[in-house]
Amino acid sequence: MSGTAFARTLVDMDGSLEVVMSKARDACSWATAQNGGHITPPLYHDQLDLKKKHDAEAAKQIIHSHLDELISVAEEQGLTEEDQCRKVDTYDVFFDIGDVFERAKEKLGHYLEKLQSEKGGWGTMDRPAGMQLADGVCGAISTTGGAVHPYRLVTGILSRLLKTYSSFRLYTHTPCLSIHDNIVHAPRSDIHAKHIVHATNGWMSHLLGKRSFSRIRQSIGLPHQAAA
């Protein structure tokens, strides 16, 4: 997903760029391919943390980009019928453990106070009846979420890039073995690149060169204190 998003941004921005995407496995596999397709980011949970880490305006942009941006991309790529990207009703269900539900409602209140445009899309239910929920459920928070077939979304975008841009190449089952001087060493051949982007998880330390730390010597003197 990350590699596809980055490649799409690059070649759509400048179709003359030579972009090579190397995948150790299939074009879309593992977590993305096996994902159930639920687009339900815990927006009201994240808002305060995002605001602290960035600022209020950046938090709003990040929050609004989750669902609407994915649907926009699917529409732009002409994939809404194939990947079934759509809005659905979604629920966060809380069990009667401590004050978890009350704290969640408090966070939701802060969230809606800061983002007035979101007020119409949320609801809370204390001990909801008629929803066939498990015993011990004390409440639920309802909103609009999304659903998508992630495999079809990713492969659909990659297929469009390959058909549209001769400068874009995709190599599957081509793991990167090592990198030296901007040369990506793969089993079948080497790839020479001006820039290399690691669109992967934390399993990449073996691809990064050894890091050395510079020692900086410093002496610290305490200020003179007059005798009492």
Tab-separated table of C-alpha atoms in Angstrom, residues 90-209:
chain	number	residue	atom	x	y	z
A	90	THR	CA	-19.727	1.191	11.899
A	91	TYR	CA	-19.827	0.776	15.668
A	92	ASP	CA	-17.299	0.863	18.484
A	93	VAL	CA	-18.689	-1.498	21.126
A	94	PHE	CA	-17.629	-1.240	24.763
A	95	PHE	CA	-17.816	-3.831	27.514
A	96	ASP	CA	-18.623	-3.017	31.107
A	97	ILE	CA	-15.015	-2.769	32.261
A	98	GLY	CA	-14.230	0.190	34.500
A	99	ASP	CA	-15.039	3.561	32.975
A	100	VAL	CA	-13.794	2.830	29.452
A	101	PHE	CA	-17.085	3.785	27.787
A	102	GLU	CA	-17.412	6.998	29.784
A	103	ARG	CA	-13.866	8.035	28.872
A	104	ALA	CA	-14.559	7.250	25.212
A	105	LYS	CA	-17.665	9.456	25.283
A	106	GLU	CA	-15.611	12.211	26.876
A	107	LYS	CA	-13.023	11.978	24.089
A	108	LEU	CA	-15.807	12.013	21.506
A	109	GLY	CA	-17.211	15.160	23.110
A	110	HIS	CA	-13.847	16.927	22.836
A	111	TYR	CA	-13.517	15.735	19.245
A	112	LEU	CA	-16.919	17.069	18.178
A	113	GLU	CA	-16.288	20.323	20.011
A	114	LYS	CA	-13.167	20.920	17.917
A	115	LEU	CA	-14.597	19.630	14.629
A	116	GLN	CA	-18.083	21.086	14.337
A	117	SER	CA	-18.520	19.648	10.833
A	118	GLU	CA	-18.437	16.114	12.279
A	119	LYS	CA	-21.331	16.582	14.716
A	120	GLY	CA	-24.039	15.053	12.536
A	121	GLY	CA	-22.203	11.805	11.925
A	122	TRP	CA	-21.831	10.373	15.430
A	123	GLY	CA	-24.080	8.827	18.041
A	124	THR	CA	-23.805	7.124	21.432
A	125	MET	CA	-25.976	4.328	22.809
A	126	ASP	CA	-26.070	3.171	26.421
A	127	ARG	CA	-26.762	-0.547	26.692
A	128	PRO	CA	-28.079	-0.784	23.105
A	129	ALA	CA	-31.016	-3.148	22.654
A	130	GLY	CA	-31.958	-5.025	19.512
A	131	MET	CA	-28.411	-5.248	18.110
A	132	GLN	CA	-27.736	-8.860	19.163
A	133	LEU	CA	-24.559	-7.926	21.010
A	134	ALA	CA	-22.659	-10.071	23.496
A	135	ASP	CA	-23.478	-10.079	27.163
A	136	GLY	CA	-21.613	-7.444	29.107
A	137	VAL	CA	-21.810	-4.731	26.431
A	138	CYS	CA	-22.527	-1.434	28.164
A	139	GLY	CA	-22.564	0.940	25.215
A	140	ALA	CA	-21.644	1.734	21.637
A	141	ILE	CA	-20.497	4.687	19.569
A	142	SER	CA	-21.823	4.777	16.009
A	143	THR	CA	-20.511	6.639	12.987
A	144	THR	CA	-19.841	6.269	9.278
A	145	GLY	CA	-16.909	4.086	8.318
A	146	GLY	CA	-15.785	2.519	5.100
A	147	ALA	CA	-15.175	-0.797	3.400
A	148	VAL	CA	-12.863	-1.680	0.528
A	149	HIS	CA	-11.282	-4.687	-1.158
A	150	PRO	CA	-7.643	-3.626	-0.540
A	151	TYR	CA	-6.078	-6.164	-2.914
A	152	ARG	CA	-8.178	-4.937	-5.832
A	153	LEU	CA	-7.506	-1.304	-4.947
A	154	VAL	CA	-3.716	-1.759	-4.898
A	155	THR	CA	-3.466	-4.006	-7.963
A	156	GLY	CA	-5.903	-1.784	-9.852
A	157	ILE	CA	-3.733	1.291	-9.260
A	158	LEU	CA	-0.549	-0.573	-10.221
A	159	SER	CA	-2.190	-1.908	-13.380
A	160	ARG	CA	-3.177	1.615	-14.404
A	161	LEU	CA	0.358	2.918	-13.785
A	162	LEU	CA	1.905	0.144	-15.892
A	163	LYS	CA	-0.497	0.804	-18.771
A	164	THR	CA	-0.150	4.590	-18.648
A	165	TYR	CA	3.551	5.168	-17.992
A	166	SER	CA	6.330	3.357	-19.824
A	167	SER	CA	8.726	4.912	-17.302
A	168	PHE	CA	7.191	2.883	-14.457
A	169	ARG	CA	8.371	-0.672	-13.892
A	170	LEU	CA	7.242	-3.205	-11.321
A	171	TYR	CA	9.381	-6.194	-10.358
A	172	THR	CA	7.682	-8.806	-8.198
A	173	HIS	CA	9.471	-11.646	-6.388
A	174	THR	CA	12.567	-9.461	-6.490
A	175	PRO	CA	13.866	-8.988	-2.953
A	176	CYS	CA	16.476	-6.367	-2.233
A	177	LEU	CA	19.532	-8.197	-0.907
A	178	SER	CA	21.732	-5.207	-0.170
A	179	ILE	CA	22.333	-1.581	-1.117
A	180	HIS	CA	25.709	-0.004	-1.841
A	181	ASP	CA	26.331	3.456	-3.308
A	182	ASN	CA	22.752	3.813	-4.589
A	183	ILE	CA	22.885	0.407	-6.241
A	184	VAL	CA	20.141	-2.007	-5.240
A	185	HIS	CA	21.432	-5.569	-5.444
A	186	ALA	CA	18.696	-8.047	-6.362
A	187	PRO	CA	18.913	-11.761	-7.272
A	188	ARG	CA	18.546	-11.269	-11.025
A	189	SER	CA	20.254	-7.923	-11.589
A	190	ASP	CA	21.308	-4.653	-10.010
A	191	ILE	CA	19.212	-1.501	-10.050
A	192	HIS	CA	21.060	1.822	-10.252
A	193	ALA	CA	19.074	4.687	-8.742
A	194	LYS	CA	19.572	8.328	-7.813
A	195	HIS	CA	17.126	8.017	-4.929
A	196	ILE	CA	15.971	4.986	-2.950
A	197	VAL	CA	12.794	4.967	-0.869
A	198	HIS	CA	12.196	2.235	1.708
A	199	ALA	CA	8.407	1.760	1.696
A	200	THR	CA	8.498	-1.096	4.155
A	201	ASN	CA	8.192	-1.954	7.810
A	202	GLY	CA	10.924	-2.083	10.430
A	203	TRP	CA	12.561	-5.131	8.813
A	204	MET	CA	15.137	-3.092	6.912
A	205	SER	CA	18.127	-2.604	9.215
A	206	HIS	CA	20.167	-5.039	7.109
A	207	LEU	CA	19.670	-2.755	4.098
A	208	LEU	CA	20.959	0.369	5.808
A	209	GLY	CA	24.647	1.034	6.145
